[in-house]
Coordinates of C-alpha atoms and ligand atoms in Angstrom, one line a residue:
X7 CA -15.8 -24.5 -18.2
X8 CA -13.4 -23.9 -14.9
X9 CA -11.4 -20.8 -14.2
X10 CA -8.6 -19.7 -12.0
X11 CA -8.3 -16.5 -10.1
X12 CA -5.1 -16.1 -9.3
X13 CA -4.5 -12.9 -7.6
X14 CA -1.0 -12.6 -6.3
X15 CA 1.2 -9.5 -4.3
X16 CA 4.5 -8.9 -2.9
X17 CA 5.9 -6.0 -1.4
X18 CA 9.2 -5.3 -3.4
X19 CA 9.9 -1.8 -2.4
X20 CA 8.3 1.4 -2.0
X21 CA 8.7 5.1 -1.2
X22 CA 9.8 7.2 0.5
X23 CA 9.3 4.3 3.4
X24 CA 6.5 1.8 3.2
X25 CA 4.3 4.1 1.4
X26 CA 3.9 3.9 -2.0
X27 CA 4.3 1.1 -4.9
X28 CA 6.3 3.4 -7.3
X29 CA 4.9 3.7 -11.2
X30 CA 8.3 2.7 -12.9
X31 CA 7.8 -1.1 -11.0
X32 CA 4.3 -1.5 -11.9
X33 CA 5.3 -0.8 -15.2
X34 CA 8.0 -3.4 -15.5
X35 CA 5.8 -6.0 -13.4
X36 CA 2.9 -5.2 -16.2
X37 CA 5.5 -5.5 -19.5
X38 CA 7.0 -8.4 -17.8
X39 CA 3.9 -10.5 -17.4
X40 CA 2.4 -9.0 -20.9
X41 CA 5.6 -10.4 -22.5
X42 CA 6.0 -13.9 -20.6
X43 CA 2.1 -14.3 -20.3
X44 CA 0.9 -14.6 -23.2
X45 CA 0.4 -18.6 -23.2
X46 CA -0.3 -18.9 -19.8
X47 CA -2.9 -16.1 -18.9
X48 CA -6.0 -15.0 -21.0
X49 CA -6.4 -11.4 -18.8
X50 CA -5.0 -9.5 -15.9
X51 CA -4.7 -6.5 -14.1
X52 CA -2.8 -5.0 -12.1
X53 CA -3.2 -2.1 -9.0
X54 CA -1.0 -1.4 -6.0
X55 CA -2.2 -0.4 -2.1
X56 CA 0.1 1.0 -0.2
X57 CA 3.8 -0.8 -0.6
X58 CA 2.0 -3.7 -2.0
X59 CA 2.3 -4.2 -5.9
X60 CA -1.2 -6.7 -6.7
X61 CA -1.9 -8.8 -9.8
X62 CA -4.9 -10.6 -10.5
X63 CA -4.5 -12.7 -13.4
X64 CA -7.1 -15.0 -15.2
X65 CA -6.2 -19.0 -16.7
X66 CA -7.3 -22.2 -16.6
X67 CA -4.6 -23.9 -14.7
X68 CA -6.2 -25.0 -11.5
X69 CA -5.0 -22.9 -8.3
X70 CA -1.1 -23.6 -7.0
X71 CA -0.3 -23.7 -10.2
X72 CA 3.6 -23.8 -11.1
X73 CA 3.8 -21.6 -13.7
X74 CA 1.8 -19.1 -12.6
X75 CA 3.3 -18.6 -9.3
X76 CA 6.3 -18.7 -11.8
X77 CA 5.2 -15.8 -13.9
X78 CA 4.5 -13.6 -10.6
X79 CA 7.9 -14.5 -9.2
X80 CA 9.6 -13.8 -12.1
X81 CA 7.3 -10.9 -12.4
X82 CA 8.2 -9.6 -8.8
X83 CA 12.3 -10.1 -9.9
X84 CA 11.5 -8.0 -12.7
X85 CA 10.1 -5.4 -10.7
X86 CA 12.6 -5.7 -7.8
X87 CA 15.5 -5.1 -10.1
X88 CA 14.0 -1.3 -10.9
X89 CA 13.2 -1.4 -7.3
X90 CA 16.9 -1.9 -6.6
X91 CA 18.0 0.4 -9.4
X92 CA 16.1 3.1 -8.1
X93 CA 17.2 2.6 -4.7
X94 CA 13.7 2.2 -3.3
X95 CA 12.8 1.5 0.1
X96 CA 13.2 -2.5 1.4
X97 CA 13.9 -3.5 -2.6
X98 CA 12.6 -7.0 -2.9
X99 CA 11.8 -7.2 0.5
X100 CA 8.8 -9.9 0.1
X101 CA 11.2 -12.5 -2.0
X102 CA 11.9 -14.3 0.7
X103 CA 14.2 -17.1 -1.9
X104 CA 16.8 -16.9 -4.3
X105 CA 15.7 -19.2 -6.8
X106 CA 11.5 -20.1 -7.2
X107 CA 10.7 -23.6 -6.3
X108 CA 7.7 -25.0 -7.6
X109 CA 4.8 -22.8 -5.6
X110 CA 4.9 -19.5 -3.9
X111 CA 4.1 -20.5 -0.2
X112 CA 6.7 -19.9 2.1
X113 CA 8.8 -17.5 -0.5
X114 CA 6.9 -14.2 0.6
X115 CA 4.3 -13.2 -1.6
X116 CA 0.6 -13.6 -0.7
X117 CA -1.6 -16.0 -2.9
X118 CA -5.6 -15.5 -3.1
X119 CA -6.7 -17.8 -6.1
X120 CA -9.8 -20.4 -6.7
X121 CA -11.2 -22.3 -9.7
X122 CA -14.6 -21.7 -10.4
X123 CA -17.4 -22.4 -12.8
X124 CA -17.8 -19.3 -14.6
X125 CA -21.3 -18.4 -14.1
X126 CA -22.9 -16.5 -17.5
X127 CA -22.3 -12.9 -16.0
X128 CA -19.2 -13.4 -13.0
X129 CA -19.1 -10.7 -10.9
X130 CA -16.2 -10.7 -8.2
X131 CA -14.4 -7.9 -6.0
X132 CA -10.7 -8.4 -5.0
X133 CA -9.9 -6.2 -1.7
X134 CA -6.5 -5.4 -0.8
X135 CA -5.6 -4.2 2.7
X136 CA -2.1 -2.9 4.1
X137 CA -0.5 -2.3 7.7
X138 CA -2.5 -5.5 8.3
X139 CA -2.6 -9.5 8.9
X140 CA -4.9 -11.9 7.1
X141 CA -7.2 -12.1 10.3
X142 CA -8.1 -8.5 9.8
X143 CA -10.4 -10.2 7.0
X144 CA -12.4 -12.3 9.5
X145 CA -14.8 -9.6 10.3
X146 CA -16.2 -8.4 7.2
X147 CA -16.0 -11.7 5.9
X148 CA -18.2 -13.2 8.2
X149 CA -20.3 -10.2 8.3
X150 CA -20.8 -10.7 4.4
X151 CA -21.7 -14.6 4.1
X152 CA -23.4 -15.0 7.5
X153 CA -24.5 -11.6 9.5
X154 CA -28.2 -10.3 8.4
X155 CA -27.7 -6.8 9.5
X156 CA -24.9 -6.7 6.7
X157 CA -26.5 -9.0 4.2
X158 CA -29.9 -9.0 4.1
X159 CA -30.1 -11.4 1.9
X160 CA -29.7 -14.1 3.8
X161 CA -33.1 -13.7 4.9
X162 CA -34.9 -12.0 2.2
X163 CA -33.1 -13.8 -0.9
X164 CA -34.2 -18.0 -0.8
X165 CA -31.3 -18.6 -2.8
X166 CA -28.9 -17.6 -0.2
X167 CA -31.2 -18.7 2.5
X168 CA -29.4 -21.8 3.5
X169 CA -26.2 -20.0 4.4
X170 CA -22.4 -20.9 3.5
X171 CA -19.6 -22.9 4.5
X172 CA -16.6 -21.1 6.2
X173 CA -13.0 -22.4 6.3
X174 CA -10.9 -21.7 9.1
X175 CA -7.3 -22.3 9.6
X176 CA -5.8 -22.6 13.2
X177 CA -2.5 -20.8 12.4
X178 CA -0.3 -22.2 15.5
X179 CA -1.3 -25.7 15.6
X180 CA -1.8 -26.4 11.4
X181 CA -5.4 -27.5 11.3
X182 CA -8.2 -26.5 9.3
X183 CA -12.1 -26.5 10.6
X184 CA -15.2 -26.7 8.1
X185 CA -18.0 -24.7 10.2
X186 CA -21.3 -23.8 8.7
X187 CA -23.4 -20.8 8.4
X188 CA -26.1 -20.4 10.4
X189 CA -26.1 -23.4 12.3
X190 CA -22.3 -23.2 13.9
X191 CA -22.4 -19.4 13.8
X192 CA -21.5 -19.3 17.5
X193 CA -18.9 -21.8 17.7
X194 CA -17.5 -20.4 14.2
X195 CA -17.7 -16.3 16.4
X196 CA -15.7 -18.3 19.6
X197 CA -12.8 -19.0 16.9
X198 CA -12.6 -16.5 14.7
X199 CA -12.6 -13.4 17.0
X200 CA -9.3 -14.4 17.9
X201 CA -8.1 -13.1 14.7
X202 CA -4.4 -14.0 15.4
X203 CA -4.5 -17.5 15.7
X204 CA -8.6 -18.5 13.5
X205 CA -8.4 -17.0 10.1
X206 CA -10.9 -17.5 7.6
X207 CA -9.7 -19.0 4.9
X208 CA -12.4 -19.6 2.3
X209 CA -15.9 -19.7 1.9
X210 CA -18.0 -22.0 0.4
X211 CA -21.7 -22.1 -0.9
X212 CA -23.9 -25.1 0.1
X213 CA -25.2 -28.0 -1.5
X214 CA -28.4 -26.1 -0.8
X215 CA -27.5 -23.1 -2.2
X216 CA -30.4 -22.6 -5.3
X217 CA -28.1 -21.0 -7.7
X218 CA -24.4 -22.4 -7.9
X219 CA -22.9 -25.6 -7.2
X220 CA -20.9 -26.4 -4.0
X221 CA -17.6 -23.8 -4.4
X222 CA -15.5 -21.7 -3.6
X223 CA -17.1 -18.2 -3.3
X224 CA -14.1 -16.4 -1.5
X225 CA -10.5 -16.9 -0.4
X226 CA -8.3 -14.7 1.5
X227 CA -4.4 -14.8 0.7
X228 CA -2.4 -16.4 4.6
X229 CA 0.5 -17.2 3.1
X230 CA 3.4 -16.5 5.7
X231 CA 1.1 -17.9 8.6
X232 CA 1.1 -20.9 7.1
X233 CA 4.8 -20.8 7.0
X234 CA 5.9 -22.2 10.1
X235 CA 2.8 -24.1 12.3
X236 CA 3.4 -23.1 16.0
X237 CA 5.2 -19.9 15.6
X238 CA 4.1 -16.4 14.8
X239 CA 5.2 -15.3 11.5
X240 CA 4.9 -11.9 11.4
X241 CA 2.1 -9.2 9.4
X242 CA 1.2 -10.5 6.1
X243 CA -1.0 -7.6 4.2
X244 CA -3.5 -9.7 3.2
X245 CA -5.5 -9.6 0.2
X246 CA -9.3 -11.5 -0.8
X247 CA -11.0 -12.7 -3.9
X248 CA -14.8 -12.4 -3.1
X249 CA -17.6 -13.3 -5.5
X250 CA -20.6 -11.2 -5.3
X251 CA -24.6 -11.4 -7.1
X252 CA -27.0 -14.1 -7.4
X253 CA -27.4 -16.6 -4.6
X254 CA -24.1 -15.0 -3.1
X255 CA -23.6 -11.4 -1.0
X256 CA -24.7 -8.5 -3.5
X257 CA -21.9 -6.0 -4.3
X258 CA -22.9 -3.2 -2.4
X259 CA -23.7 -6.2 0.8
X260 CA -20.1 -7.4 0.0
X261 CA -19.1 -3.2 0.6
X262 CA -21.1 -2.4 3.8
X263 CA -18.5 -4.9 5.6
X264 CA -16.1 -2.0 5.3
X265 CA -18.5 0.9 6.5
X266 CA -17.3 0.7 9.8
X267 CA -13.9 0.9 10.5
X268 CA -13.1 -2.0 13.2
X269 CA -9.9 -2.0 14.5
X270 CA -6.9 -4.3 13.0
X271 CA -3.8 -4.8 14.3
X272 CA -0.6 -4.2 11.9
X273 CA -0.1 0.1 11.8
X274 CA 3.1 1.6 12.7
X275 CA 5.8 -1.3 12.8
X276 CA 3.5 -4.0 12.6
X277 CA 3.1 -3.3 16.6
X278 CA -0.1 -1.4 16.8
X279 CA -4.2 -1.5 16.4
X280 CA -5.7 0.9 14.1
X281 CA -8.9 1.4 12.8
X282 CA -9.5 0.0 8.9
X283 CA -9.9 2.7 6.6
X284 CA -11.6 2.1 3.5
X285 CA -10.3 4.2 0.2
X286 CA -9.9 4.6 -3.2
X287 CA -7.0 4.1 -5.1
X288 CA -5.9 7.5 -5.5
X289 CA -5.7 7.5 -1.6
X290 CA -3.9 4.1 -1.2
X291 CA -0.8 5.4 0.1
X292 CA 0.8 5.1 4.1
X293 CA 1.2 8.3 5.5
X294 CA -0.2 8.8 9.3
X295 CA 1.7 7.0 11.2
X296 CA 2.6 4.5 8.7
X297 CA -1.1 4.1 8.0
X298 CA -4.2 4.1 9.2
X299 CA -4.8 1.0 7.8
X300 CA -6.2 0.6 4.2
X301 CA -8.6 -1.4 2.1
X302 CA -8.9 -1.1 -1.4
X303 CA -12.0 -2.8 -3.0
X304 CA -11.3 -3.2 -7.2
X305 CA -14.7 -4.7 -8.8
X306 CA -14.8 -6.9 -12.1
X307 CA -16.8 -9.2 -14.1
X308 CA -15.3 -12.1 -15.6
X309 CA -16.8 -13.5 -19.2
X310 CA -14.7 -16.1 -21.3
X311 CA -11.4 -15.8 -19.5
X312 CA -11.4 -11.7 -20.3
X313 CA -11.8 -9.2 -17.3
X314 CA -13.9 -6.0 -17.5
X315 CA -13.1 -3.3 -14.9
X316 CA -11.7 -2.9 -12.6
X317 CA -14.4 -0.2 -11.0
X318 CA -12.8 1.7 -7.8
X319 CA -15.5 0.7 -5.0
X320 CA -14.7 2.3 -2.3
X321 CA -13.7 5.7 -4.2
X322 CA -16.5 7.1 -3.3
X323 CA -18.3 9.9 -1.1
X324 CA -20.7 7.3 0.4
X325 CA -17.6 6.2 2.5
X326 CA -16.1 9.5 3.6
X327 CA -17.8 9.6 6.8
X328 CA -16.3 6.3 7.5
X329 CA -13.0 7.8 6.7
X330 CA -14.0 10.7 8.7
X331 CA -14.5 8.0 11.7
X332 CA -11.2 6.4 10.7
X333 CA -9.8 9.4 11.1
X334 CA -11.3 10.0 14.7
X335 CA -10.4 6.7 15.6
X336 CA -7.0 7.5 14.8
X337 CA -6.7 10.5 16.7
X338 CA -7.7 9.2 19.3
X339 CA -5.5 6.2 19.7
X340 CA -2.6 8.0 18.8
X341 CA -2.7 10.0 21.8
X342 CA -2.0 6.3 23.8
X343 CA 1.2 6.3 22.8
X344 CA 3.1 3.0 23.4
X345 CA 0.2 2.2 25.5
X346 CA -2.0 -1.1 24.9
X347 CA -4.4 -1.5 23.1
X348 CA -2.9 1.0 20.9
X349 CA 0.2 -1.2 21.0
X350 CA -0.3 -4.4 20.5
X351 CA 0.4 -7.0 23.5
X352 CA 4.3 -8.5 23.5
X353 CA 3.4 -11.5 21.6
X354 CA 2.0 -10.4 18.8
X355 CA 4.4 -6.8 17.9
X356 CA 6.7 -6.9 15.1
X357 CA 9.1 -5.0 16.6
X358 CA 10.1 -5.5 20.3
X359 CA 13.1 -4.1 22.5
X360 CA 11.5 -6.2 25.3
X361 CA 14.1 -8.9 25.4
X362 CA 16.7 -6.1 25.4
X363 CA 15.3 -4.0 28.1
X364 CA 14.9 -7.0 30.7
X365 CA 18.1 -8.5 29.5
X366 CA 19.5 -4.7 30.6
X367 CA 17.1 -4.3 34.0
X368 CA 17.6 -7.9 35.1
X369 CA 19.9 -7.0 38.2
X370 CA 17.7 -4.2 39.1
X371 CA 14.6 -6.3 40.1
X372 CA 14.0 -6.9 43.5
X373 CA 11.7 -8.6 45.6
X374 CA 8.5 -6.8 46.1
X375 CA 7.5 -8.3 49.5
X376 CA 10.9 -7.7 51.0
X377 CA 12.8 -4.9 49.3
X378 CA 10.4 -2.3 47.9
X379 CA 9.7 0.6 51.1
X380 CA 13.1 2.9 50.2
X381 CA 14.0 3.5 53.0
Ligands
F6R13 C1 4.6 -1.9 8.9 C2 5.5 -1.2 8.1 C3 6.2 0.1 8.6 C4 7.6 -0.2 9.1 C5 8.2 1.1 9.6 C6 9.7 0.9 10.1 O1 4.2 -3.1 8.3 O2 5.9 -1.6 7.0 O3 5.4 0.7 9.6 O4 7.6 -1.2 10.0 O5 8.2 2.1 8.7 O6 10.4 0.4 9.0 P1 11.9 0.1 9.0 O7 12.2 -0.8 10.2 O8 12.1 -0.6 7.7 O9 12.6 1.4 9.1
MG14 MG1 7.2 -2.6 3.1
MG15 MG1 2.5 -3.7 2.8

């Protein structure tokens, strides 16, 4: 029988800035889709990273589903309105729409989801990243389903031998590309390094693939940057729905994507590179600098519609020392300043006074061959 993982966020205000996803929302989000869930859903859960309330719910409605981009809308209003009440910080910030119109793309909140075959046991891990961009999933997504020095079994296992399908999305011209693992692995590296314009969208197994059919094995929410083709859109936290075990990356292969912490770009006014810190809930909050960066990784297993976990992956001493690294990393940046690569280049900050300041120097730019010896 198919299933849907839906797993769907929104920023809708935090404190005391962009920190934290306050209780008293969760807890209206979670009563609100307990009370208008019940004949839509048959399990969810619910976890917040950073300013980023996350719900992962479980039907059998196909993905893009109305009504359950509904129930998180409405959800998200619920939770907005204590938002608002409480006078937290940028109060419905992600609802980008007044009234819902059918699907969630292009109203603000990001949207992970994929139907599946549930296998007898279905393991999955849904990671959840803040002070980031979808792109800051291309990485450890590629190092999952096609590096060996992550996942060995690629080699070792023959059921994963063959390799998987990757789908990318150019975000400024609109266009998707199908490229396969191993055989395009170098063509599929050219595009995706450029993490601001190739994001991985999903991954796919392989007709050759000796335990599951041709599917979807991982999706990555992109849902602002496919808002507008041809212009940047802004930071999008992004979150992922990976499936892990048998024929596919193992849990702890899916995890070692996140022992080093690579830099992303987001940070500090969604103007800066930072290094990716992997952490447990109970350490899922913004602080340094707005940051660093976070990743949260909550696993489950998925039997008959009905959830079990989550477990906290990452919340766990076998990643401190690359928190310890993070933490380097961000020391060491930090003393750059509003230097690049710190700061991100023009095009791609959040924030710029650029226009402003050239608007304001305009007059006082001379000629450099004639006019620069004061004399
Ligand atoms: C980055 C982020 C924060 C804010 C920063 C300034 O994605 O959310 O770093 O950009 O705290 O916020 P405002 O402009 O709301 O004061
Ligand atoms: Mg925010
Ligand atoms: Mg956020």
């Amino acid at each position: 029988m198919k299933v849907t993982i839906s797993h769907i966020k929104a920023d809708i205000g935090s404190l005391p800035g962009h920190s934290i996803v306050d209780e008293k929302v969760m807890a209206r989000i979670q009563e609100y889709i307990e009370d208008h869930g019940k004949n839509l859903i048959s399990d969810f859960r619910m976890a917040h990273v950073g300013d980023d309330a996350q719900i992962t719910m479980i039907h059998t409605k196909g993905i893009d589903s109305p009504e359950i981009h509904e129930l998180a809308w409405n959800a998200f209003r619920a939770g907005t309105e204590v938002a608002k009440k409480l006078g937290l910080y940028g109060a419905g910030q992600d609802l980008l729409k007044d009234s819902f119109s059918g699907n969630l793309k292009g109203m603000g909140p990001g949207v992970a989801e994929m139907e599946i075959n549930e296998r007898p046991s279905e393991p999955f891990i849904v990671y959840m990243m803040d002070k980031t961009e979808p792109g800051a999933f291309n990485l450890p997504i590629y190092k999952m389903f096609a590096d060996p020095f992550n996942t060995p079994g690629l080699v070792i296992d023959e059921a994963m031998h063959s390799g998987f399908r990757f789908e990318v999305w150019d975000v400024i011209d609109h266009k998707a590309i199908f490229l396969d693992g191993p055989e395009d692995i170098y063509d599929l590296l050219a595009l995706i390094g450029s993490k601001e314009r190739y994001v991985i969208k999903r991954v796919y197994t392989k007709k050759e693939n000796k335990k599951l059919p041709e599917e979807n094995v991982a999706v990555i929410s992109t849902d602002k940057l496919s808002l507008i083709a041809g212009k940047y859109v802004g930071k999008d936290d992004p979150a992922a729905v990976v499936r892990i075990q048998s024929g596919l990356p193992a849990a702890g292969e899916s995890l070692e994507a996140f022992a080093f912490p690579y830099l992303v770009s987001g940070w500090m006014r969604g103007s800066f590179n930072g290094p990716l810190m992997p952490v447990g809930m109970k350490d899922a909050k913004m602080t340094r600098f707005d940051g660093p960066p976070r990743v949260v990784a909550l696993g489950y297993v998925l039997k008959s519609g009905k959830l079990e976990g989550p477990v906290d992956m990452f919340d766990d001493p076998a990643f401190d020392y690359a928190r310890r690294v993070a933490g380097e990393m961000t020391d060491h940046l930090r003393r750059m300043g509003p230097f690049e690569p710190h700061r991100l280049p023009d095009q791609e900050m959040e924030y710029t006074t650029l226009p402003v300041v050239m608007d304001k120097l305009k007059d006082r730019f001379v000629d450099i061959e004639k006019e620069t010896v004061v004399k």
